[in-house]
PDB file of C-alpha atoms in Angstrom:
ATOM      1  CA  MET N   1    -221.298-130.459 106.892  1.00 97.00           C
ATOM      2  CA  LYS N   2    -221.973-131.786 103.618  1.00 98.00           C
ATOM      3  CA  VAL N   3    -221.518-129.524 100.576  1.00 98.00           C
ATOM      4  CA  LEU N   4    -222.973-130.557  96.837  1.00 98.00           C
ATOM      5  CA  LEU N   5    -220.783-128.689  94.371  1.00 98.00           C
ATOM      6  CA  ALA N   6    -223.165-128.530  91.094  1.00 98.00           C
ATOM      7  CA  SER N   7    -221.467-129.264  88.149  1.00 98.00           C
ATOM      8  CA  PRO N   8    -222.028-127.533  85.766  1.00 97.00           C
ATOM      9  CA  ARG N   9    -221.296-124.237  86.893  1.00 98.00           C
ATOM     10  CA  GLY N  10    -219.930-120.485  86.367  1.00 97.00           C
ATOM     11  CA  PHE N  11    -218.323-119.235  83.330  1.00 96.00           C
ATOM     12  CA  CYS N  12    -220.322-120.301  80.379  1.00 95.00           C
ATOM     13  CA  ALA N  13    -218.663-120.227  76.711  1.00 95.00           C
ATOM     14  CA  GLY N  14    -220.130-116.437  75.917  1.00 95.00           C
ATOM     15  CA  VAL N  15    -217.823-114.983  79.397  1.00 96.00           C
ATOM     16  CA  ASN N  16    -214.725-117.413  78.592  1.00 97.00           C
ATOM     17  CA  MET N  17    -214.773-115.574  75.407  1.00 97.00           C
ATOM     18  CA  ALA N  18    -215.032-112.400  76.354  1.00 96.00           C
ATOM     19  CA  ILE N  19    -212.511-112.444  78.941  1.00 97.00           C
ATOM     20  CA  ASP N  20    -210.027-114.132  76.831  1.00 97.00           C
ATOM     21  CA  SER N  21    -210.956-110.942  74.600  1.00 97.00           C
ATOM     22  CA  LEU N  22    -210.150-108.617  76.980  1.00 97.00           C
ATOM     23  CA  GLU N  23    -206.659-110.378  78.296  1.00 97.00           C
ATOM     24  CA  ILE N  24    -205.726-111.180  74.795  1.00 96.00           C
ATOM     25  CA  ALA N  25    -206.160-106.827  73.884  1.00 96.00           C
ATOM     26  CA  LEU N  26    -204.735-105.554  77.124  1.00 96.00           C
ATOM     27  CA  ARG N  27    -201.539-107.525  76.042  1.00 94.00           C
ATOM     28  CA  ALA N  28    -201.756-106.775  72.486  1.00 94.00           C
ATOM     29  CA  PHE N  29    -202.648-103.049  73.160  1.00 94.00           C
ATOM     30  CA  GLY N  30    -201.515-102.171  77.010  1.00 94.00           C
ATOM     31  CA  PRO N  31    -203.322-100.147  79.077  1.00 95.00           C
ATOM     32  CA  PRO N  32    -205.683 -97.991  79.019  1.00 96.00           C
ATOM     33  CA  LEU N  33    -207.638-100.096  77.249  1.00 97.00           C
ATOM     34  CA  TYR N  34    -211.824 -99.014  77.609  1.00 98.00           C
ATOM     35  CA  VAL N  35    -214.725-101.712  77.909  1.00 97.00           C
ATOM     36  CA  TYR N  36    -218.216-100.367  76.819  1.00 97.00           C
ATOM     37  CA  HIS N  37    -219.941-101.585  80.333  1.00 94.00           C
ATOM     38  CA  GLU N  38    -218.837-104.235  82.118  1.00 94.00           C
ATOM     39  CA  ILE N  39    -217.302-107.029  80.576  1.00 94.00           C
ATOM     40  CA  VAL N  40    -219.539-109.392  82.330  1.00 93.00           C
ATOM     41  CA  HIS N  41    -221.805-108.648  85.399  1.00 92.00           C
ATOM     42  CA  ASN N  42    -219.253-109.926  88.411  1.00 96.00           C
ATOM     43  CA  LYS N  43    -217.571-107.682  91.041  1.00 96.00           C
ATOM     44  CA  TYR N  44    -214.575-110.127  90.931  1.00 96.00           C
ATOM     45  CA  VAL N  45    -213.881-109.928  87.330  1.00 97.00           C
ATOM     46  CA  VAL N  46    -214.390-105.880  86.939  1.00 97.00           C
ATOM     47  CA  THR N  47    -212.243-105.184  89.767  1.00 97.00           C
ATOM     48  CA  HIS N  48    -209.556-107.932  88.396  1.00 97.00           C
ATOM     49  CA  PHE N  49    -209.244-106.116  85.265  1.00 98.00           C
ATOM     50  CA  ARG N  50    -209.412-102.486  86.742  1.00 98.00           C
ATOM     51  CA  GLU N  51    -206.550-103.258  88.207  1.00 98.00           C
ATOM     52  CA  LYS N  52    -204.778-103.963  85.601  1.00 97.00           C
ATOM     53  CA  GLY N  53    -205.779-100.981  83.520  1.00 97.00           C
ATOM     54  CA  VAL N  54    -209.023-101.340  82.076  1.00 98.00           C
ATOM     55  CA  VAL N  55    -211.071 -98.537  82.273  1.00 98.00           C
ATOM     56  CA  PHE N  56    -215.382 -99.254  82.080  1.00 98.00           C
ATOM     57  CA  VAL N  57    -217.292 -97.089  80.816  1.00 97.00           C
ATOM     58  CA  ASP N  58    -221.293 -96.260  80.285  1.00 95.00           C
ATOM     59  CA  HIS N  59    -221.100 -93.171  77.495  1.00 95.00           C
ATOM     60  CA  LEU N  60    -218.512 -93.443  74.404  1.00 96.00           C
ATOM     61  CA  GLU N  61    -217.970 -89.483  75.430  1.00 96.00           C
ATOM     62  CA  GLU N  62    -215.762 -91.045  77.971  1.00 97.00           C
ATOM     63  CA  VAL N  63    -213.592 -92.730  75.670  1.00 97.00           C
ATOM     64  CA  PRO N  64    -210.785 -90.287  73.863  1.00 97.00           C
ATOM     65  CA  HIS N  65    -210.784 -90.145  70.161  1.00 96.00           C
ATOM     66  CA  GLY N  66    -208.661 -93.109  68.387  1.00 96.00           C
ATOM     67  CA  ALA N  67    -208.888 -95.359  71.824  1.00 97.00           C
ATOM     68  CA  THR N  68    -209.108 -99.130  71.620  1.00 97.00           C
ATOM     69  CA  LEU N  69    -212.728 -99.828  72.643  1.00 97.00           C
ATOM     70  CA  LEU N  70    -214.171-103.521  73.927  1.00 98.00           C
ATOM     71  CA  PHE N  71    -218.025-103.986  73.801  1.00 97.00           C
ATOM     72  CA  SER N  72    -218.995-106.620  76.223  1.00 94.00           C
ATOM     73  CA  ALA N  73    -220.848-109.946  76.164  1.00 93.00           C
ATOM     74  CA  HIS N  74    -224.055-108.288  76.834  1.00 94.00           C
ATOM     75  CA  GLY N  75    -224.007-106.588  73.083  1.00 95.00           C
ATOM     76  CA  VAL N  76    -224.709-103.065  72.049  1.00 97.00           C
ATOM     77  CA  SER N  77    -227.034-101.315  69.746  1.00 96.00           C
ATOM     78  CA  PRO N  78    -226.041-100.196  66.043  1.00 96.00           C
ATOM     79  CA  GLU N  79    -226.107 -96.600  67.651  1.00 96.00           C
ATOM     80  CA  VAL N  80    -223.314 -97.124  69.797  1.00 96.00           C
ATOM     81  CA  ARG N  81    -221.320 -98.594  66.676  1.00 97.00           C
ATOM     82  CA  GLN N  82    -222.039 -95.763  64.923  1.00 97.00           C
ATOM     83  CA  ALA N  83    -220.757 -93.362  67.530  1.00 96.00           C
ATOM     84  CA  ALA N  84    -217.721 -95.702  68.075  1.00 97.00           C
ATOM     85  CA  ARG N  85    -217.083 -95.304  64.327  1.00 97.00           C
ATOM     86  CA  GLU N  86    -217.584 -91.560  64.278  1.00 97.00           C
ATOM     87  CA  ARG N  87    -214.879 -91.342  67.548  1.00 97.00           C
ATOM     88  CA  LYS N  88    -212.460 -93.835  65.163  1.00 97.00           C
ATOM     89  CA  LEU N  89    -212.232 -96.109  67.650  1.00 97.00           C
ATOM     90  CA  THR N  90    -210.477 -99.139  67.146  1.00 95.00           C
ATOM     91  CA  ALA N  91    -213.596-101.876  68.209  1.00 96.00           C
ATOM     92  CA  ILE N  92    -213.334-105.018  69.545  1.00 97.00           C
ATOM     93  CA  ASP N  93    -216.918-106.926  69.406  1.00 96.00           C
ATOM     94  CA  ALA N  94    -216.564-109.624  72.236  1.00 96.00           C
ATOM     95  CA  THR N  95    -220.463-109.957  72.180  1.00 96.00           C
ATOM     96  CA  CYS N  96    -222.036-113.526  72.940  1.00 95.00           C
ATOM     97  CA  PRO N  97    -223.015-115.324  70.112  1.00 95.00           C
ATOM     98  CA  LEU N  98    -225.909-116.335  71.453  1.00 95.00           C
ATOM     99  CA  VAL N  99    -226.880-112.548  72.286  1.00 96.00           C
ATOM    100  CA  THR N 100    -225.676-111.534  68.377  1.00 96.00           C
ATOM    101  CA  LYS N 101    -228.364-114.550  67.722  1.00 96.00           C
ATOM    102  CA  VAL N 102    -231.356-112.300  69.113  1.00 97.00           C
ATOM    103  CA  HIS N 103    -230.140-109.351  67.774  1.00 97.00           C
ATOM    104  CA  LEU N 104    -230.249-110.943  64.022  1.00 97.00           C
ATOM    105  CA  GLU N 105    -233.429-112.907  64.719  1.00 97.00           C
ATOM    106  CA  ALA N 106    -234.828-108.859  65.700  1.00 97.00           C
ATOM    107  CA  ILE N 107    -233.263-107.312  62.783  1.00 97.00           C
ATOM    108  CA  LYS N 108    -235.024-109.826  60.460  1.00 97.00           C
ATOM    109  CA  TYR N 109    -238.733-109.941  62.122  1.00 97.00           C
ATOM    110  CA  ALA N 110    -238.169-106.097  62.130  1.00 97.00           C
ATOM    111  CA  LYS N 111    -237.736-106.002  58.275  1.00 97.00           C
ATOM    112  CA  GLN N 112    -240.157-107.887  57.588  1.00 97.00           C
ATOM    113  CA  GLY N 113    -242.791-105.495  59.257  1.00 97.00           C
ATOM    114  CA  TYR N 114    -243.333-107.999  63.018  1.00 97.00           C
ATOM    115  CA  THR N 115    -244.322-106.235  66.175  1.00 97.00           C
ATOM    116  CA  ILE N 116    -241.468-107.845  68.274  1.00 98.00           C
ATOM    117  CA  PHE N 117    -242.501-108.684  72.121  1.00 98.00           C
ATOM    118  CA  LEU N 118    -239.200-108.677  73.889  1.00 98.00           C
ATOM    119  CA  ILE N 119    -239.360-110.753  76.875  1.00 97.00           C
ATOM    120  CA  GLY N 120    -236.789-109.694  79.584  1.00 96.00           C
ATOM    121  CA  HIS N 121    -235.429-107.119  82.263  1.00 95.00           C
ATOM    122  CA  GLU N 122    -236.211-103.189  81.308  1.00 96.00           C
ATOM    123  CA  GLY N 123    -232.406-101.598  81.691  1.00 94.00           C
ATOM    124  CA  HIS N 124    -230.417-104.726  81.628  1.00 94.00           C
ATOM    125  CA  ASP N 125    -227.323-104.092  79.073  1.00 94.00           C
ATOM    126  CA  GLU N 126    -228.279-107.038  76.749  1.00 95.00           C
ATOM    127  CA  VAL N 127    -231.936-105.902  76.656  1.00 97.00           C
ATOM    128  CA  VAL N 128    -230.862-102.106  75.741  1.00 96.00           C
ATOM    129  CA  GLY N 129    -228.278-103.660  72.995  1.00 97.00           C
ATOM    130  CA  THR N 130    -231.212-105.559  71.522  1.00 97.00           C
ATOM    131  CA  MET N 131    -234.078-102.898  71.417  1.00 98.00           C
ATOM    132  CA  GLY N 132    -231.439-100.740  69.954  1.00 97.00           C
ATOM    133  CA  GLU N 133    -231.506-102.986  66.660  1.00 97.00           C
ATOM    134  CA  ALA N 134    -235.398-101.961  65.977  1.00 97.00           C
ATOM    135  CA  PRO N 135    -236.571 -99.565  68.865  1.00 97.00           C
ATOM    136  CA  GLU N 136    -239.474 -98.892  66.430  1.00 96.00           C
ATOM    137  CA  ALA N 137    -240.583-102.130  66.430  1.00 97.00           C
ATOM    138  CA  ILE N 138    -240.089-103.938  69.744  1.00 97.00           C
ATOM    139  CA  VAL N 139    -242.108-103.938  72.862  1.00 97.00           C
ATOM    140  CA  LEU N 140    -240.452-105.099  76.469  1.00 98.00           C
ATOM    141  CA  VAL N 141    -241.976-107.642  78.018  1.00 98.00           C
ATOM    142  CA  GLU N 142    -241.507-108.020  81.810  1.00 97.00           C
ATOM    143  CA  SER N 143    -244.158-110.063  82.971  1.00 96.00           C
ATOM    144  CA  PRO N 144    -247.181-112.139  82.376  1.00 95.00           C
ATOM    145  CA  GLU N 145    -249.118-109.588  83.844  1.00 95.00           C
ATOM    146  CA  ASP N 146    -247.979-107.126  80.971  1.00 96.00           C
ATOM    147  CA  VAL N 147    -249.341-109.206  78.705  1.00 96.00           C
ATOM    148  CA  ALA N 148    -252.589-108.400  78.961  1.00 93.00           C
ATOM    149  CA  ASP N 149    -251.917-104.464  78.449  1.00 93.00           C
ATOM    150  CA  LEU N 150    -250.723-105.437  75.032  1.00 95.00           C
ATOM    151  CA  LYS N 151    -252.045-103.584  71.920  1.00 91.00           C
ATOM    152  CA  VAL N 152    -251.034-104.164  68.462  1.00 92.00           C
ATOM    153  CA  ALA N 153    -252.357-102.768  65.044  1.00 88.00           C
ATOM    154  CA  ASP N 154    -251.924-106.201  63.117  1.00 92.00           C
ATOM    155  CA  GLU N 155    -252.111-109.637  65.479  1.00 92.00           C
ATOM    156  CA  SER N 156    -250.824-111.524  62.460  1.00 94.00           C
ATOM    157  CA  LYS N 157    -247.449-110.204  62.242  1.00 96.00           C
ATOM    158  CA  LEU N 158    -246.153-110.772  65.561  1.00 97.00           C
ATOM    159  CA  ALA N 159    -243.294-112.288  67.019  1.00 97.00           C
ATOM    160  CA  TYR N 160    -241.365-112.709  71.029  1.00 97.00           C
ATOM    161  CA  LEU N 161    -238.069-113.193  71.474  1.00 97.00           C
ATOM    162  CA  THR N 162    -236.107-113.432  74.832  1.00 96.00           C
ATOM    163  CA  GLN N 163    -233.414-112.068  76.438  1.00 95.00           C
ATOM    164  CA  THR N 164    -230.492-114.744  77.143  1.00 94.00           C
ATOM    165  CA  THR N 165    -230.185-115.129  80.507  1.00 91.00           C
ATOM    166  CA  LEU N 166    -233.927-115.559  81.746  1.00 91.00           C
ATOM    167  CA  SER N 167    -235.786-117.722  84.634  1.00 89.00           C
ATOM    168  CA  VAL N 168    -236.786-120.069  81.836  1.00 91.00           C
ATOM    169  CA  ASP N 169    -240.038-120.804  83.973  1.00 90.00           C
ATOM    170  CA  ASP N 170    -240.750-117.308  84.538  1.00 91.00           C
ATOM    171  CA  ALA N 171    -240.235-116.867  80.630  1.00 94.00           C
ATOM    172  CA  ASN N 172    -242.641-119.816  79.739  1.00 94.00           C
ATOM    173  CA  ARG N 173    -245.026-118.235  81.955  1.00 95.00           C
ATOM    174  CA  ILE N 174    -244.896-114.999  79.605  1.00 97.00           C
ATOM    175  CA  ILE N 175    -245.105-117.055  76.783  1.00 97.00           C
ATOM    176  CA  SER N 176    -247.616-119.096  77.756  1.00 97.00           C
ATOM    177  CA  GLY N 177    -249.741-115.774  78.016  1.00 97.00           C
ATOM    178  CA  LEU N 178    -248.576-114.577  74.638  1.00 97.00           C
ATOM    179  CA  LYS N 179    -249.670-117.540  72.553  1.00 97.00           C
ATOM    180  CA  GLU N 180    -253.168-117.718  74.541  1.00 96.00           C
ATOM    181  CA  ARG N 181    -253.779-114.025  73.509  1.00 96.00           C
ATOM    182  CA  PHE N 182    -252.091-114.404  70.382  1.00 96.00           C
ATOM    183  CA  PRO N 183    -252.104-117.868  68.923  1.00 96.00           C
ATOM    184  CA  LYS N 184    -250.687-116.790  65.524  1.00 95.00           C
ATOM    185  CA  ILE N 185    -247.841-115.301  67.073  1.00 97.00           C
ATOM    186  CA  ALA N 186    -244.222-116.531  65.649  1.00 96.00           C
ATOM    187  CA  SER N 187    -241.537-117.721  67.926  1.00 93.00           C
ATOM    188  CA  PRO N 188    -237.662-117.822  67.511  1.00 90.00           C
ATOM    189  CA  PRO N 189    -236.400-121.080  65.183  1.00 83.00           C
ATOM    190  CA  LYS N 190    -234.504-121.852  68.330  1.00 85.00           C
ATOM    191  CA  ASP N 191    -234.860-120.966  71.989  1.00 86.00           C
ATOM    192  CA  ASP N 192    -233.276-117.785  72.975  1.00 89.00           C
ATOM    193  CA  ILE N 193    -232.532-118.748  76.769  1.00 90.00           C
ATOM    194  CA  CYS N 194    -228.535-119.456  76.460  1.00 93.00           C
ATOM    195  CA  TYR N 195    -227.687-123.319  77.108  1.00 93.00           C
ATOM    196  CA  ALA N 196    -225.576-122.212  80.104  1.00 94.00           C
ATOM    197  CA  THR N 197    -228.333-120.828  81.575  1.00 94.00           C
ATOM    198  CA  GLN N 198    -230.653-123.227  81.415  1.00 95.00           C
ATOM    199  CA  ASN N 199    -227.939-125.890  82.490  1.00 96.00           C
ATOM    200  CA  ARG N 200    -227.232-124.016  85.395  1.00 97.00           C
ATOM    201  CA  GLN N 201    -230.934-123.708  86.946  1.00 96.00           C
ATOM    202  CA  GLU N 202    -231.324-127.419  85.699  1.00 97.00           C
ATOM    203  CA  ALA N 203    -228.733-128.485  88.115  1.00 98.00           C
ATOM    204  CA  VAL N 204    -230.325-126.166  90.982  1.00 98.00           C
ATOM    205  CA  ALA N 205    -233.986-127.078  90.216  1.00 97.00           C
ATOM    206  CA  LEU N 206    -232.566-131.054  90.584  1.00 98.00           C
ATOM    207  CA  LEU N 207    -230.682-130.535  93.617  1.00 98.00           C
ATOM    208  CA  CYS N 208    -231.620-128.217  95.994  1.00 98.00           C
ATOM    209  CA  GLY N 209    -233.975-130.550  97.453  1.00 97.00           C
ATOM    210  CA  GLU N 210    -231.270-132.466  98.805  1.00 98.00           C
ATOM    211  CA  ALA N 211    -230.222-129.167 100.533  1.00 98.00           C
ATOM    212  CA  GLU N 212    -231.209-126.850 103.520  1.00 98.00           C
ATOM    213  CA  LEU N 213    -228.979-124.008 102.220  1.00 98.00           C
ATOM    214  CA  VAL N 214    -228.087-122.582  98.316  1.00 98.00           C
ATOM    215  CA  LEU N 215    -224.941-120.584  98.225  1.00 98.00           C
ATOM    216  CA  VAL N 216    -224.985-118.815  94.867  1.00 98.00           C
ATOM    217  CA  LEU N 217    -221.945-117.247  94.012  1.00 98.00           C
ATOM    218  CA  GLY N 218    -222.554-113.966  91.344  1.00 97.00           C
ATOM    219  CA  SER N 219    -222.902-110.581  91.772  1.00 97.00           C
ATOM    220  CA  GLN N 220    -225.986-108.772  92.311  1.00 96.00           C
ATOM    221  CA  ASN N 221    -226.274-107.391  88.854  1.00 93.00           C
ATOM    222  CA  SER N 222    -226.083-110.376  87.134  1.00 93.00           C
ATOM    223  CA  SER N 223    -229.285-111.879  86.065  1.00 92.00           C
ATOM    224  CA  ASN N 224    -228.757-115.326  85.380  1.00 94.00           C
ATOM    225  CA  SER N 225    -227.223-115.416  89.090  1.00 96.00           C
ATOM    226  CA  GLN N 226    -230.472-114.122  90.445  1.00 95.00           C
ATOM    227  CA  ARG N 227    -232.317-116.397  88.807  1.00 95.00           C
ATOM    228  CA  LEU N 228    -230.366-119.452  90.135  1.00 97.00           C
ATOM    229  CA  ALA N 229    -231.336-117.793  93.676  1.00 97.00           C
ATOM    230  CA  GLU N 230    -234.986-117.731  92.992  1.00 96.00           C
ATOM    231  CA  LEU N 231    -235.447-120.933  91.588  1.00 96.00           C
ATOM    232  CA  ALA N 232    -234.105-122.403  95.170  1.00 98.00           C
ATOM    233  CA  ARG N 233    -236.564-120.255  97.166  1.00 98.00           C
ATOM    234  CA  GLU N 234    -239.317-121.028  94.865  1.00 96.00           C
ATOM    235  CA  ARG N 235    -238.575-124.380  96.111  1.00 97.00           C
ATOM    236  CA  GLY N 236    -238.643-123.703  99.332  1.00 98.00           C
ATOM    237  CA  VAL N 237    -234.967-123.777  99.920  1.00 98.00           C
ATOM    238  CA  ALA N 238    -233.109-120.783 101.714  1.00 98.00           C
ATOM    239  CA  ALA N 239    -230.756-119.356  99.497  1.00 98.00           C
ATOM    240  CA  HIS N 240    -228.496-116.505  98.814  1.00 98.00           C
ATOM    241  CA  LEU N 241    -226.689-114.714  96.309  1.00 98.00           C
ATOM    242  CA  ILE N 242    -223.017-113.478  97.183  1.00 98.00           C
ATOM    243  CA  ASP N 243    -219.956-112.624  95.646  1.00 98.00           C
ATOM    244  CA  GLY N 244    -217.739-114.567  97.837  1.00 97.00           C
ATOM    245  CA  ALA N 245    -216.695-116.332 101.288  1.00 98.00           C
ATOM    246  CA  SER N 246    -216.782-113.104 103.231  1.00 97.00           C
ATOM    247  CA  ASP N 247    -220.066-112.530 102.503  1.00 98.00           C
ATOM    248  CA  ILE N 248    -221.346-115.827 104.492  1.00 98.00           C
ATOM    249  CA  GLN N 249    -223.108-115.269 107.325  1.00 98.00           C
ATOM    250  CA  ALA N 250    -222.659-117.600 110.347  1.00 97.00           C
ATOM    251  CA  ALA N 251    -226.680-117.528 111.143  1.00 98.00           C
ATOM    252  CA  TRP N 252    -227.164-118.711 107.381  1.00 98.00           C
ATOM    253  CA  LEU N 253    -225.394-121.679 108.658  1.00 98.00           C
ATOM    254  CA  LYS N 254    -226.693-122.517 112.144  1.00 97.00           C
ATOM    255  CA  GLY N 255    -228.280-125.979 111.889  1.00 95.00           C
ATOM    256  CA  VAL N 256    -227.263-126.930 107.964  1.00 98.00           C
ATOM    257  CA  ASP N 257    -225.890-129.813 107.423  1.00 98.00           C
ATOM    258  CA  THR N 258    -225.900-130.040 103.628  1.00 98.00           C
ATOM    259  CA  VAL N 259    -225.390-126.992 101.331  1.00 98.00           C
ATOM    260  CA  LEU N 260    -225.614-126.561  98.012  1.00 98.00           C
ATOM    261  CA  ILE N 261    -222.896-124.078  96.051  1.00 98.00           C
ATOM    262  CA  THR N 262    -223.187-123.182  92.363  1.00 98.00           C
ATOM    263  CA  ALA N 263    -222.054-120.128  90.242  1.00 98.00           C
ATOM    264  CA  GLY N 264    -223.700-117.956  87.252  1.00 97.00           C
ATOM    265  CA  ALA N 265    -222.308-117.924  84.115  1.00 95.00           C
ATOM    266  CA  SER N 266    -220.200-114.805  85.012  1.00 95.00           C
ATOM    267  CA  ALA N 267    -218.954-116.021  88.249  1.00 97.00           C
ATOM    268  CA  PRO N 268    -214.992-117.355  87.684  1.00 97.00           C
ATOM    269  CA  GLU N 269    -213.927-120.649  89.526  1.00 97.00           C
ATOM    270  CA  VAL N 270    -211.772-118.575  92.070  1.00 97.00           C
ATOM    271  CA  VAL N 271    -214.793-117.274  94.022  1.00 98.00           C
ATOM    272  CA  VAL N 272    -216.258-120.771  94.442  1.00 98.00           C
ATOM    273  CA  GLU N 273    -212.909-122.258  95.587  1.00 98.00           C
ATOM    274  CA  GLU N 274    -212.610-119.599  98.445  1.00 98.00           C
ATOM    275  CA  CYS N 275    -216.181-120.539  99.678  1.00 98.00           C
ATOM    276  CA  LEU N 276    -215.511-123.938  99.666  1.00 98.00           C
ATOM    277  CA  ASP N 277    -211.720-123.298 101.834  1.00 98.00           C
ATOM    278  CA  PHE N 278    -214.345-121.608 103.978  1.00 98.00           C
ATOM    279  CA  LEU N 279    -216.430-124.084 104.505  1.00 98.00           C
ATOM    280  CA  ARG N 280    -213.925-126.555 104.807  1.00 98.00           C
ATOM    281  CA  ASP N 281    -212.011-124.756 107.363  1.00 98.00           C
ATOM    282  CA  GLU N 282    -214.631-123.840 109.766  1.00 97.00           C
ATOM    283  CA  TYR N 283    -217.333-126.275 109.155  1.00 97.00           C
ATOM    284  CA  ASP N 284    -214.824-129.165 108.289  1.00 97.00           C
ATOM    285  CA  ALA N 285    -217.006-129.666 105.317  1.00 98.00           C
ATOM    286  CA  THR N 286    -216.601-132.578 102.515  1.00 98.00           C
ATOM    287  CA  VAL N 287    -217.413-131.349  99.033  1.00 98.00           C
ATOM    288  CA  GLU N 288    -219.289-133.961  96.435  1.00 98.00           C
ATOM    289  CA  VAL N 289    -219.304-132.864  93.055  1.00 98.00           C
ATOM    290  CA  ARG N 290    -222.810-133.526  91.471  1.00 98.00           C
ATOM    291  CA  THR N 291    -222.864-133.159  87.627  1.00 98.00           C
ATOM    292  CA  THR N 292    -226.014-132.873  85.856  1.00 98.00           C
ATOM    293  CA  ARG N 293    -224.981-132.098  82.265  1.00 97.00           C
ATOM    294  CA  GLU N 294    -222.023-131.874  80.284  1.00 96.00           C
ATOM    295  CA  GLU N 295    -220.746-128.980  79.072  1.00 96.00           C
ATOM    296  CA  SER N 296    -218.693-128.965  75.845  1.00 95.00           C
ATOM    297  CA  VAL N 297    -219.690-125.202  73.958  1.00 94.00           C
ATOM    298  CA  SER N 298    -216.694-122.756  73.185  1.00 96.00           C
ATOM    299  CA  PHE N 299    -216.978-119.965  70.995  1.00 96.00           C
ATOM    300  CA  PRO N 300    -214.283-118.283  68.445  1.00 95.00           C
ATOM    301  CA  LEU N 301    -212.268-114.849  69.902  1.00 96.00           C
ATOM    302  CA  PRO N 302    -213.744-111.806  68.130  1.00 95.00           C
ATOM    303  CA  LYS N 303    -212.314-111.350  64.270  1.00 92.00           C
ATOM    304  CA  GLU N 304    -210.284-108.189  65.204  1.00 90.00           C
ATOM    305  CA  LEU N 305    -207.922-110.961  67.925  1.00 94.00           C
ATOM    306  CA  ARG N 306    -207.690-114.285  66.313  1.00 89.00           C
ATOM    307  CA  ALA N 307    -204.258-112.914  64.143  1.00 83.00           C
ATOM    308  CA  VAL N 308    -203.214-110.947  67.385  1.00 81.00           C
ATOM    309  CA  SER N 309    -203.767-114.000  69.424  1.00 63.00           C
ATOM    310  CA  VAL N 310    -201.688-116.394  67.345  1.00 57.00           C
ATOM    311  CA  LYS N 311    -198.679-113.896  67.573  1.00 51.00           C
TER     312      LYS N 311
END
């Protein structure tokens, strides 16, 4: 068996920053340390931190007054920030800067009186946080079919934004529909879908034609990981989203000579290595790294931790 190992894959700059922030905060403040929602959408990472004394919460009422709280990479609404202040929490903001960019765009357009169409998935942590910036001005659009039903008072003051972890192809279909229906709609000055999401999708699109099976490392609640598996399937290649080697089923590999392996932006490299070891041991696999694009992006730690990390 031959394994094509996609590069880039796995952790993006925002995830690296969020995980480093949590590690540093644990060392500085000790457990229990609270995180609003999962730090990133990955079962392995969440379990790792739970074992170190991190408590993941979905409601701030679960956090004791005066405790230390870290906001996850997906961002939070102003309402959550205010609630944290009222509970006298020491808040550390590990929001990905690319998510913050979308929040700032939403605030800008809302202040100018625009109706904002946010392209994304209902209930996703990032979408909830972004919509919280201007709930009266933002309308969620999940599919091209939604576009026909949109009603607005002033078609001259419209803008669209996107969740950062969407399928580029899916988002472009919705954007095309919006531009066709509302020719004057304003767009963000720079694409909202993050560089890492685009790069990982590009790698799958370029490489999956050489494989009979695609294995995507990532958890089921990871939007960008789900998109990678969907992308391969849309191109006629069998694909499975897995948390690790224990999820691999022998039936998937029957008669398969070439497997493409990649990982979503919230999946750690350790789970990729476990899968490679499994395929080497069980199928005598050889691994060929295939690089489609180089990445060198990094983000600074939250300001609340920069002094701490130096000590």
